[in-house]
């Protein structure tokens, strides 16, 4: 059964039919971001998950993941680390390719941002096919850190992202608010 917070969050996500292409129902979080009560409730809930996982660092996934993860990092008193689309980070990076519906994409992390002993939680807005999250877990692992959780606002269950992510989680929780 949904909690009052879940009802509030759900009420602030707008369904946009046929965006970005026909047949797709886009989940628009801008009404949630524009509502300070809902945005604060989301930030608090995600910060609580960070504490529960014993996270020491927060990784946010470009771009909508940044919007959610940054206030959580401030609230939880933890460092924020961006995983960016390829070509955007100026320092030495680790790069990971992943499959899209058509073709591939690449994401990167600054190699020096994570080290052995870091306990990382990954935050994003949506888990769809799981490709982006899976690639980010691989980056974190290659950087020598441990993934202690993945937290998303929404999981589009019918796309099977949870199953795809499972092997890369190594038992860490995947929480969808
Ligand atoms: C969306 C979303 C997730 C990802 C989920 O990002 O914010 O990061 O796709 O899809 P997946 O589970 O199938 O990988 P998008 O690449 O559209 O970028 P944006 O946040 O910059 O709009």
mmCIF file with all atom_site columns, C-alpha atoms and ligand atoms in Angstrom:
data_model
loop_
_atom_site.group_PDB
_atom_site.id
_atom_site.type_symbol
_atom_site.label_atom_id
_atom_site.label_alt_id
_atom_site.label_comp_id
_atom_site.label_asym_id
_atom_site.label_entity_id
_atom_site.label_seq_id
_atom_site.pdbx_PDB_ins_code
_atom_site.Cartn_x
_atom_site.Cartn_y
_atom_site.Cartn_z
_atom_site.occupancy
_atom_site.B_iso_or_equiv
_atom_site.pdbx_formal_charge
_atom_site.auth_seq_id
_atom_site.auth_comp_id
_atom_site.auth_asym_id
_atom_site.auth_atom_id
_atom_site.pdbx_PDB_model_num
ATOM   1   C CA  . UNK A 1 1   ? 0.000  0.000  0.000   1.00 0.00 ? 1   UNK A CA  1
ATOM   2   C CA  . UNK A 1 2   ? 1.245  3.447  -0.915  1.00 0.00 ? 2   UNK A CA  1
ATOM   3   C CA  . UNK A 1 3   ? 2.302  5.817  1.838   1.00 0.00 ? 3   UNK A CA  1
ATOM   4   C CA  . UNK A 1 4   ? 1.237  9.454  1.931   1.00 0.00 ? 4   UNK A CA  1
ATOM   5   C CA  . UNK A 1 5   ? 4.680  10.394 0.571   1.00 0.00 ? 5   UNK A CA  1
ATOM   6   C CA  . UNK A 1 6   ? 4.333  7.985  -2.347  1.00 0.00 ? 6   UNK A CA  1
ATOM   7   C CA  . UNK A 1 7   ? 0.879  9.393  -3.126  1.00 0.00 ? 7   UNK A CA  1
ATOM   8   C CA  . UNK A 1 8   ? 2.287  12.929 -3.077  1.00 0.00 ? 8   UNK A CA  1
ATOM   9   C CA  . UNK A 1 9   ? 5.236  12.031 -5.333  1.00 0.00 ? 9   UNK A CA  1
ATOM   10  C CA  . UNK A 1 10  ? 3.032  10.134 -7.774  1.00 0.00 ? 10  UNK A CA  1
ATOM   11  C CA  . UNK A 1 11  ? 0.581  13.048 -7.969  1.00 0.00 ? 11  UNK A CA  1
ATOM   12  C CA  . UNK A 1 12  ? 3.451  15.345 -9.076  1.00 0.00 ? 12  UNK A CA  1
ATOM   13  C CA  . UNK A 1 13  ? 4.681  13.135 -11.948 1.00 0.00 ? 13  UNK A CA  1
ATOM   14  C CA  . UNK A 1 14  ? 3.061  14.078 -15.233 1.00 0.00 ? 14  UNK A CA  1
ATOM   15  C CA  . UNK A 1 15  ? 2.339  11.498 -17.937 1.00 0.00 ? 15  UNK A CA  1
ATOM   16  C CA  . UNK A 1 16  ? 3.091  12.945 -21.378 1.00 0.00 ? 16  UNK A CA  1
ATOM   17  C CA  . UNK A 1 17  ? 1.779  10.703 -24.171 1.00 0.00 ? 17  UNK A CA  1
ATOM   18  C CA  . UNK A 1 18  ? 3.754  10.177 -27.389 1.00 0.00 ? 18  UNK A CA  1
ATOM   19  C CA  . UNK A 1 19  ? 6.933  11.876 -26.108 1.00 0.00 ? 19  UNK A CA  1
ATOM   20  C CA  . UNK A 1 20  ? 9.708  11.771 -27.247 1.00 0.00 ? 20  UNK A CA  1
ATOM   21  C CA  . UNK A 1 21  ? 8.132  9.579  -29.938 1.00 0.00 ? 21  UNK A CA  1
ATOM   22  C CA  . UNK A 1 22  ? 4.760  8.001  -30.751 1.00 0.00 ? 22  UNK A CA  1
ATOM   23  C CA  . UNK A 1 23  ? 3.726  5.200  -28.401 1.00 0.00 ? 23  UNK A CA  1
ATOM   24  C CA  . UNK A 1 24  ? 5.955  6.297  -25.523 1.00 0.00 ? 24  UNK A CA  1
ATOM   25  C CA  . UNK A 1 25  ? 4.421  7.603  -22.267 1.00 0.00 ? 25  UNK A CA  1
ATOM   26  C CA  . UNK A 1 26  ? 6.987  10.046 -20.852 1.00 0.00 ? 26  UNK A CA  1
ATOM   27  C CA  . UNK A 1 27  ? 7.193  10.474 -17.069 1.00 0.00 ? 27  UNK A CA  1
ATOM   28  C CA  . UNK A 1 28  ? 7.785  14.202 -16.504 1.00 0.00 ? 28  UNK A CA  1
ATOM   29  C CA  . UNK A 1 29  ? 9.197  15.096 -13.073 1.00 0.00 ? 29  UNK A CA  1
ATOM   30  C CA  . UNK A 1 30  ? 9.174  18.885 -13.567 1.00 0.00 ? 30  UNK A CA  1
ATOM   31  C CA  . UNK A 1 31  ? 5.889  19.335 -11.602 1.00 0.00 ? 31  UNK A CA  1
ATOM   32  C CA  . UNK A 1 32  ? 7.534  17.520 -8.671  1.00 0.00 ? 32  UNK A CA  1
ATOM   33  C CA  . UNK A 1 33  ? 10.641 19.715 -8.856  1.00 0.00 ? 33  UNK A CA  1
ATOM   34  C CA  . UNK A 1 34  ? 8.469  22.827 -8.924  1.00 0.00 ? 34  UNK A CA  1
ATOM   35  C CA  . UNK A 1 35  ? 6.648  21.807 -5.725  1.00 0.00 ? 35  UNK A CA  1
ATOM   36  C CA  . UNK A 1 36  ? 8.925  22.465 -2.735  1.00 0.00 ? 36  UNK A CA  1
ATOM   37  C CA  . UNK A 1 37  ? 6.903  20.208 -0.432  1.00 0.00 ? 37  UNK A CA  1
ATOM   38  C CA  . UNK A 1 38  ? 7.125  17.250 -2.812  1.00 0.00 ? 38  UNK A CA  1
ATOM   39  C CA  . UNK A 1 39  ? 10.777 17.914 -3.714  1.00 0.00 ? 39  UNK A CA  1
ATOM   40  C CA  . UNK A 1 40  ? 11.684 18.109 -0.027  1.00 0.00 ? 40  UNK A CA  1
ATOM   41  C CA  . UNK A 1 41  ? 9.787  14.888 0.711   1.00 0.00 ? 41  UNK A CA  1
ATOM   42  C CA  . UNK A 1 42  ? 11.679 13.153 -2.094  1.00 0.00 ? 42  UNK A CA  1
ATOM   43  C CA  . UNK A 1 43  ? 15.022 14.532 -0.902  1.00 0.00 ? 43  UNK A CA  1
ATOM   44  C CA  . UNK A 1 44  ? 14.316 13.394 2.664   1.00 0.00 ? 44  UNK A CA  1
ATOM   45  C CA  . UNK A 1 45  ? 13.273 9.902  1.558   1.00 0.00 ? 45  UNK A CA  1
ATOM   46  C CA  . UNK A 1 46  ? 16.387 9.470  -0.600  1.00 0.00 ? 46  UNK A CA  1
ATOM   47  C CA  . UNK A 1 47  ? 18.651 10.805 2.174   1.00 0.00 ? 47  UNK A CA  1
ATOM   48  C CA  . UNK A 1 48  ? 17.127 8.253  4.550   1.00 0.00 ? 48  UNK A CA  1
ATOM   49  C CA  . UNK A 1 49  ? 17.983 5.469  2.088   1.00 0.00 ? 49  UNK A CA  1
ATOM   50  C CA  . UNK A 1 50  ? 21.583 6.740  1.950   1.00 0.00 ? 50  UNK A CA  1
ATOM   51  C CA  . UNK A 1 51  ? 21.839 6.497  5.725   1.00 0.00 ? 51  UNK A CA  1
ATOM   52  C CA  . UNK A 1 52  ? 20.229 3.044  5.767   1.00 0.00 ? 52  UNK A CA  1
ATOM   53  C CA  . UNK A 1 53  ? 22.764 1.780  3.175   1.00 0.00 ? 53  UNK A CA  1
ATOM   54  C CA  . UNK A 1 54  ? 25.690 3.242  5.083   1.00 0.00 ? 54  UNK A CA  1
ATOM   55  C CA  . UNK A 1 55  ? 26.731 5.185  1.990   1.00 0.00 ? 55  UNK A CA  1
ATOM   56  C CA  . UNK A 1 56  ? 29.817 7.405  2.117   1.00 0.00 ? 56  UNK A CA  1
ATOM   57  C CA  . UNK A 1 57  ? 29.482 8.860  -1.415  1.00 0.00 ? 57  UNK A CA  1
ATOM   58  C CA  . UNK A 1 58  ? 26.562 9.666  -3.723  1.00 0.00 ? 58  UNK A CA  1
ATOM   59  C CA  . UNK A 1 59  ? 26.756 9.152  -7.478  1.00 0.00 ? 59  UNK A CA  1
ATOM   60  C CA  . UNK A 1 60  ? 24.177 10.969 -9.610  1.00 0.00 ? 60  UNK A CA  1
ATOM   61  C CA  . UNK A 1 61  ? 23.467 10.103 -13.258 1.00 0.00 ? 61  UNK A CA  1
ATOM   62  C CA  . UNK A 1 62  ? 23.257 12.901 -15.842 1.00 0.00 ? 62  UNK A CA  1
ATOM   63  C CA  . UNK A 1 63  ? 21.064 14.810 -16.195 1.00 0.00 ? 63  UNK A CA  1
ATOM   64  C CA  . UNK A 1 64  ? 17.886 14.317 -14.192 1.00 0.00 ? 64  UNK A CA  1
ATOM   65  C CA  . UNK A 1 65  ? 19.759 12.200 -11.660 1.00 0.00 ? 65  UNK A CA  1
ATOM   66  C CA  . UNK A 1 66  ? 21.888 15.260 -10.867 1.00 0.00 ? 66  UNK A CA  1
ATOM   67  C CA  . UNK A 1 67  ? 18.828 17.288 -9.898  1.00 0.00 ? 67  UNK A CA  1
ATOM   68  C CA  . UNK A 1 68  ? 17.730 14.651 -7.385  1.00 0.00 ? 68  UNK A CA  1
ATOM   69  C CA  . UNK A 1 69  ? 21.123 13.534 -6.069  1.00 0.00 ? 69  UNK A CA  1
ATOM   70  C CA  . UNK A 1 70  ? 22.664 16.953 -5.363  1.00 0.00 ? 70  UNK A CA  1
ATOM   71  C CA  . UNK A 1 71  ? 20.222 18.076 -2.632  1.00 0.00 ? 71  UNK A CA  1
ATOM   72  C CA  . UNK A 1 72  ? 20.342 14.563 -1.154  1.00 0.00 ? 72  UNK A CA  1
ATOM   73  C CA  . UNK A 1 73  ? 24.132 14.829 -0.879  1.00 0.00 ? 73  UNK A CA  1
ATOM   74  C CA  . UNK A 1 74  ? 23.814 18.148 0.952   1.00 0.00 ? 74  UNK A CA  1
ATOM   75  C CA  . UNK A 1 75  ? 21.067 16.808 3.223   1.00 0.00 ? 75  UNK A CA  1
ATOM   76  C CA  . UNK A 1 76  ? 22.991 13.599 4.009   1.00 0.00 ? 76  UNK A CA  1
ATOM   77  C CA  . UNK A 1 77  ? 26.325 15.401 4.411   1.00 0.00 ? 77  UNK A CA  1
ATOM   78  C CA  . UNK A 1 78  ? 27.969 13.245 1.722   1.00 0.00 ? 78  UNK A CA  1
ATOM   79  C CA  . UNK A 1 79  ? 30.022 14.062 -1.351  1.00 0.00 ? 79  UNK A CA  1
ATOM   80  C CA  . UNK A 1 80  ? 28.324 14.205 -4.754  1.00 0.00 ? 80  UNK A CA  1
ATOM   81  C CA  . UNK A 1 81  ? 30.003 12.578 -7.748  1.00 0.00 ? 81  UNK A CA  1
ATOM   82  C CA  . UNK A 1 82  ? 28.682 13.001 -11.290 1.00 0.00 ? 82  UNK A CA  1
ATOM   83  C CA  . UNK A 1 83  ? 28.506 10.238 -13.873 1.00 0.00 ? 83  UNK A CA  1
ATOM   84  C CA  . UNK A 1 84  ? 28.388 12.153 -17.134 1.00 0.00 ? 84  UNK A CA  1
ATOM   85  C CA  . UNK A 1 85  ? 27.746 11.453 -20.769 1.00 0.00 ? 85  UNK A CA  1
ATOM   86  C CA  . UNK A 1 86  ? 31.069 10.981 -22.572 1.00 0.00 ? 86  UNK A CA  1
ATOM   87  C CA  . UNK A 1 87  ? 33.202 14.022 -23.324 1.00 0.00 ? 87  UNK A CA  1
ATOM   88  C CA  . UNK A 1 88  ? 32.006 16.296 -20.506 1.00 0.00 ? 88  UNK A CA  1
ATOM   89  C CA  . UNK A 1 89  ? 34.514 15.600 -17.714 1.00 0.00 ? 89  UNK A CA  1
ATOM   90  C CA  . UNK A 1 90  ? 37.885 17.379 -17.964 1.00 0.00 ? 90  UNK A CA  1
ATOM   91  C CA  . UNK A 1 91  ? 40.049 15.063 -15.853 1.00 0.00 ? 91  UNK A CA  1
ATOM   92  C CA  . UNK A 1 92  ? 41.231 11.466 -16.210 1.00 0.00 ? 92  UNK A CA  1
ATOM   93  C CA  . UNK A 1 93  ? 38.121 9.309  -16.580 1.00 0.00 ? 93  UNK A CA  1
ATOM   94  C CA  . UNK A 1 94  ? 36.900 5.764  -16.675 1.00 0.00 ? 94  UNK A CA  1
ATOM   95  C CA  . UNK A 1 95  ? 34.515 5.195  -19.573 1.00 0.00 ? 95  UNK A CA  1
ATOM   96  C CA  . UNK A 1 96  ? 31.787 2.588  -20.011 1.00 0.00 ? 96  UNK A CA  1
ATOM   97  C CA  . UNK A 1 97  ? 29.706 1.817  -23.097 1.00 0.00 ? 97  UNK A CA  1
ATOM   98  C CA  . UNK A 1 98  ? 26.157 0.469  -22.889 1.00 0.00 ? 98  UNK A CA  1
ATOM   99  C CA  . UNK A 1 99  ? 23.425 -0.594 -25.270 1.00 0.00 ? 99  UNK A CA  1
ATOM   100 C CA  . UNK A 1 100 ? 20.598 1.706  -26.268 1.00 0.00 ? 100 UNK A CA  1
ATOM   101 C CA  . UNK A 1 101 ? 17.486 0.702  -28.212 1.00 0.00 ? 101 UNK A CA  1
ATOM   102 C CA  . UNK A 1 102 ? 19.391 1.775  -31.312 1.00 0.00 ? 102 UNK A CA  1
ATOM   103 C CA  . UNK A 1 103 ? 23.184 1.861  -31.030 1.00 0.00 ? 103 UNK A CA  1
ATOM   104 C CA  . UNK A 1 104 ? 25.320 2.481  -27.971 1.00 0.00 ? 104 UNK A CA  1
ATOM   105 C CA  . UNK A 1 105 ? 26.120 5.301  -25.565 1.00 0.00 ? 105 UNK A CA  1
ATOM   106 C CA  . UNK A 1 106 ? 29.043 6.006  -23.249 1.00 0.00 ? 106 UNK A CA  1
ATOM   107 C CA  . UNK A 1 107 ? 29.232 7.428  -19.737 1.00 0.00 ? 107 UNK A CA  1
ATOM   108 C CA  . UNK A 1 108 ? 32.234 8.520  -17.693 1.00 0.00 ? 108 UNK A CA  1
ATOM   109 C CA  . UNK A 1 109 ? 33.358 9.180  -14.139 1.00 0.00 ? 109 UNK A CA  1
ATOM   110 C CA  . UNK A 1 110 ? 36.439 10.978 -12.847 1.00 0.00 ? 110 UNK A CA  1
ATOM   111 C CA  . UNK A 1 111 ? 38.723 8.131  -11.790 1.00 0.00 ? 111 UNK A CA  1
ATOM   112 C CA  . UNK A 1 112 ? 40.031 10.080 -8.784  1.00 0.00 ? 112 UNK A CA  1
ATOM   113 C CA  . UNK A 1 113 ? 36.542 10.677 -7.341  1.00 0.00 ? 113 UNK A CA  1
ATOM   114 C CA  . UNK A 1 114 ? 36.256 7.154  -5.923  1.00 0.00 ? 114 UNK A CA  1
ATOM   115 C CA  . UNK A 1 115 ? 38.670 4.892  -4.091  1.00 0.00 ? 115 UNK A CA  1
ATOM   116 C CA  . UNK A 1 116 ? 38.857 1.554  -2.301  1.00 0.00 ? 116 UNK A CA  1
ATOM   117 C CA  . UNK A 1 117 ? 36.680 1.648  0.779   1.00 0.00 ? 117 UNK A CA  1
ATOM   118 C CA  . UNK A 1 118 ? 34.108 4.090  -0.609  1.00 0.00 ? 118 UNK A CA  1
ATOM   119 C CA  . UNK A 1 119 ? 30.530 2.894  -0.147  1.00 0.00 ? 119 UNK A CA  1
ATOM   120 C CA  . UNK A 1 120 ? 28.494 4.338  -3.010  1.00 0.00 ? 120 UNK A CA  1
ATOM   121 C CA  . UNK A 1 121 ? 24.780 4.832  -3.544  1.00 0.00 ? 121 UNK A CA  1
ATOM   122 C CA  . UNK A 1 122 ? 23.597 5.604  -7.092  1.00 0.00 ? 122 UNK A CA  1
ATOM   123 C CA  . UNK A 1 123 ? 20.658 7.978  -7.513  1.00 0.00 ? 123 UNK A CA  1
ATOM   124 C CA  . UNK A 1 124 ? 18.600 8.557  -10.649 1.00 0.00 ? 124 UNK A CA  1
ATOM   125 C CA  . UNK A 1 125 ? 15.065 9.568  -11.543 1.00 0.00 ? 125 UNK A CA  1
ATOM   126 C CA  . UNK A 1 126 ? 14.015 6.535  -13.581 1.00 0.00 ? 126 UNK A CA  1
ATOM   127 C CA  . UNK A 1 127 ? 15.045 2.929  -13.964 1.00 0.00 ? 127 UNK A CA  1
ATOM   128 C CA  . UNK A 1 128 ? 13.848 1.938  -17.440 1.00 0.00 ? 128 UNK A CA  1
ATOM   129 C CA  . UNK A 1 129 ? 15.817 -0.785 -19.266 1.00 0.00 ? 129 UNK A CA  1
ATOM   130 C CA  . UNK A 1 130 ? 18.528 -0.543 -16.588 1.00 0.00 ? 130 UNK A CA  1
ATOM   131 C CA  . UNK A 1 131 ? 21.284 0.061  -19.133 1.00 0.00 ? 131 UNK A CA  1
ATOM   132 C CA  . UNK A 1 132 ? 22.422 3.383  -17.675 1.00 0.00 ? 132 UNK A CA  1
ATOM   133 C CA  . UNK A 1 133 ? 22.401 2.145  -14.088 1.00 0.00 ? 133 UNK A CA  1
ATOM   134 C CA  . UNK A 1 134 ? 24.169 -1.094 -15.033 1.00 0.00 ? 134 UNK A CA  1
ATOM   135 C CA  . UNK A 1 135 ? 26.964 0.836  -16.777 1.00 0.00 ? 135 UNK A CA  1
ATOM   136 C CA  . UNK A 1 136 ? 27.313 3.178  -13.783 1.00 0.00 ? 136 UNK A CA  1
ATOM   137 C CA  . UNK A 1 137 ? 27.710 0.218  -11.421 1.00 0.00 ? 137 UNK A CA  1
ATOM   138 C CA  . UNK A 1 138 ? 30.455 -1.105 -13.658 1.00 0.00 ? 138 UNK A CA  1
ATOM   139 C CA  . UNK A 1 139 ? 32.227 2.289  -13.541 1.00 0.00 ? 139 UNK A CA  1
ATOM   140 C CA  . UNK A 1 140 ? 32.022 2.388  -9.744  1.00 0.00 ? 140 UNK A CA  1
ATOM   141 C CA  . UNK A 1 141 ? 33.344 -1.148 -9.468  1.00 0.00 ? 141 UNK A CA  1
ATOM   142 C CA  . UNK A 1 142 ? 36.207 -0.369 -11.871 1.00 0.00 ? 142 UNK A CA  1
ATOM   143 C CA  . UNK A 1 143 ? 37.056 2.688  -9.751  1.00 0.00 ? 143 UNK A CA  1
ATOM   144 C CA  . UNK A 1 144 ? 37.581 0.293  -6.843  1.00 0.00 ? 144 UNK A CA  1
ATOM   145 C CA  . UNK A 1 145 ? 34.557 1.323  -4.781  1.00 0.00 ? 145 UNK A CA  1
ATOM   146 C CA  . UNK A 1 146 ? 31.666 -0.729 -3.431  1.00 0.00 ? 146 UNK A CA  1
ATOM   147 C CA  . UNK A 1 147 ? 28.031 -0.167 -4.494  1.00 0.00 ? 147 UNK A CA  1
ATOM   148 C CA  . UNK A 1 148 ? 25.798 -0.283 -1.424  1.00 0.00 ? 148 UNK A CA  1
ATOM   149 C CA  . UNK A 1 149 ? 22.553 0.656  -3.154  1.00 0.00 ? 149 UNK A CA  1
ATOM   150 C CA  . UNK A 1 150 ? 20.695 2.094  -6.124  1.00 0.00 ? 150 UNK A CA  1
ATOM   151 C CA  . UNK A 1 151 ? 17.803 4.469  -5.462  1.00 0.00 ? 151 UNK A CA  1
ATOM   152 C CA  . UNK A 1 152 ? 15.392 5.774  -8.069  1.00 0.00 ? 152 UNK A CA  1
ATOM   153 C CA  . UNK A 1 153 ? 12.197 7.758  -7.922  1.00 0.00 ? 153 UNK A CA  1
ATOM   154 C CA  . UNK A 1 154 ? 10.452 5.513  -10.463 1.00 0.00 ? 154 UNK A CA  1
ATOM   155 C CA  . UNK A 1 155 ? 10.923 2.007  -11.787 1.00 0.00 ? 155 UNK A CA  1
ATOM   156 C CA  . UNK A 1 156 ? 9.259  1.169  -15.099 1.00 0.00 ? 156 UNK A CA  1
ATOM   157 C CA  . UNK A 1 157 ? 8.780  -2.475 -14.189 1.00 0.00 ? 157 UNK A CA  1
ATOM   158 C CA  . UNK A 1 158 ? 7.540  -3.609 -17.594 1.00 0.00 ? 158 UNK A CA  1
ATOM   159 C CA  . UNK A 1 159 ? 10.976 -2.856 -19.120 1.00 0.00 ? 159 UNK A CA  1
ATOM   160 C CA  . UNK A 1 160 ? 12.758 -5.394 -16.933 1.00 0.00 ? 160 UNK A CA  1
ATOM   161 C CA  . UNK A 1 161 ? 15.514 -3.115 -15.626 1.00 0.00 ? 161 UNK A CA  1
ATOM   162 C CA  . UNK A 1 162 ? 15.586 -4.767 -12.209 1.00 0.00 ? 162 UNK A CA  1
ATOM   163 C CA  . UNK A 1 163 ? 16.438 -8.162 -13.691 1.00 0.00 ? 163 UNK A CA  1
ATOM   164 C CA  . UNK A 1 164 ? 19.134 -6.653 -15.890 1.00 0.00 ? 164 UNK A CA  1
ATOM   165 C CA  . UNK A 1 165 ? 20.698 -4.844 -12.939 1.00 0.00 ? 165 UNK A CA  1
ATOM   166 C CA  . UNK A 1 166 ? 20.540 -7.753 -10.512 1.00 0.00 ? 166 UNK A CA  1
ATOM   167 C CA  . UNK A 1 167 ? 23.911 -9.403 -11.330 1.00 0.00 ? 167 UNK A CA  1
ATOM   168 C CA  . UNK A 1 168 ? 25.749 -6.065 -11.010 1.00 0.00 ? 168 UNK A CA  1
ATOM   169 C CA  . UNK A 1 169 ? 24.165 -5.297 -7.625  1.00 0.00 ? 169 UNK A CA  1
ATOM   170 C CA  . UNK A 1 170 ? 25.902 -8.181 -5.831  1.00 0.00 ? 170 UNK A CA  1
ATOM   171 C CA  . UNK A 1 171 ? 23.117 -8.208 -3.269  1.00 0.00 ? 171 UNK A CA  1
ATOM   172 C CA  . UNK A 1 172 ? 22.919 -4.432 -2.748  1.00 0.00 ? 172 UNK A CA  1
ATOM   173 C CA  . UNK A 1 173 ? 19.334 -3.124 -2.613  1.00 0.00 ? 173 UNK A CA  1
ATOM   174 C CA  . UNK A 1 174 ? 17.555 -1.463 -5.537  1.00 0.00 ? 174 UNK A CA  1
ATOM   175 C CA  . UNK A 1 175 ? 14.985 0.895  -4.032  1.00 0.00 ? 175 UNK A CA  1
ATOM   176 C CA  . UNK A 1 176 ? 12.263 2.517  -6.127  1.00 0.00 ? 176 UNK A CA  1
ATOM   177 C CA  . UNK A 1 177 ? 10.295 5.136  -4.216  1.00 0.00 ? 177 UNK A CA  1
HETATM 178 C C1  . LIG B 2 .   ? 17.000 8.680  -18.675 1.00 0.00 ? 1   LIG B C1  1
HETATM 179 C C2  . LIG B 2 .   ? 16.810 8.577  -17.176 1.00 0.00 ? 1   LIG B C2  1
HETATM 180 C C3  . LIG B 2 .   ? 17.793 7.520  -16.766 1.00 0.00 ? 1   LIG B C3  1
HETATM 181 C C4  . LIG B 2 .   ? 17.834 6.614  -17.974 1.00 0.00 ? 1   LIG B C4  1
HETATM 182 C C5  . LIG B 2 .   ? 17.004 5.396  -17.743 1.00 0.00 ? 1   LIG B C5  1
HETATM 183 O O1  . LIG B 2 .   ? 18.078 9.515  -18.928 1.00 0.00 ? 1   LIG B O1  1
HETATM 184 O O2  . LIG B 2 .   ? 17.055 9.811  -16.536 1.00 0.00 ? 1   LIG B O2  1
HETATM 185 O O3  . LIG B 2 .   ? 19.098 8.052  -16.538 1.00 0.00 ? 1   LIG B O3  1
HETATM 186 O O4  . LIG B 2 .   ? 17.295 7.351  -19.082 1.00 0.00 ? 1   LIG B O4  1
HETATM 187 O O5  . LIG B 2 .   ? 16.980 4.592  -18.874 1.00 0.00 ? 1   LIG B O5  1
HETATM 188 P P1  . LIG B 2 .   ? 17.582 3.134  -18.914 1.00 0.00 ? 1   LIG B P1  1
HETATM 189 O O6  . LIG B 2 .   ? 17.228 2.465  -17.598 1.00 0.00 ? 1   LIG B O6  1
HETATM 190 O O7  . LIG B 2 .   ? 16.877 2.505  -20.072 1.00 0.00 ? 1   LIG B O7  1
HETATM 191 O O8  . LIG B 2 .   ? 19.042 3.246  -19.107 1.00 0.00 ? 1   LIG B O8  1
HETATM 192 P P2  . LIG B 2 .   ? 18.400 10.154 -20.358 1.00 0.00 ? 1   LIG B P2  1
HETATM 193 O O9  . LIG B 2 .   ? 19.504 9.376  -20.981 1.00 0.00 ? 1   LIG B O9  1
HETATM 194 O O10 . LIG B 2 .   ? 17.144 10.329 -21.120 1.00 0.00 ? 1   LIG B O10 1
HETATM 195 O O11 . LIG B 2 .   ? 19.060 11.516 -19.969 1.00 0.00 ? 1   LIG B O11 1
HETATM 196 P P3  . LIG B 2 .   ? 18.620 12.856 -19.215 1.00 0.00 ? 1   LIG B P3  1
HETATM 197 O O12 . LIG B 2 .   ? 18.452 12.524 -17.754 1.00 0.00 ? 1   LIG B O12 1
HETATM 198 O O13 . LIG B 2 .   ? 19.830 13.654 -19.473 1.00 0.00 ? 1   LIG B O13 1
HETATM 199 O O14 . LIG B 2 .   ? 17.363 13.387 -19.829 1.00 0.00 ? 1   LIG B O14 1
#
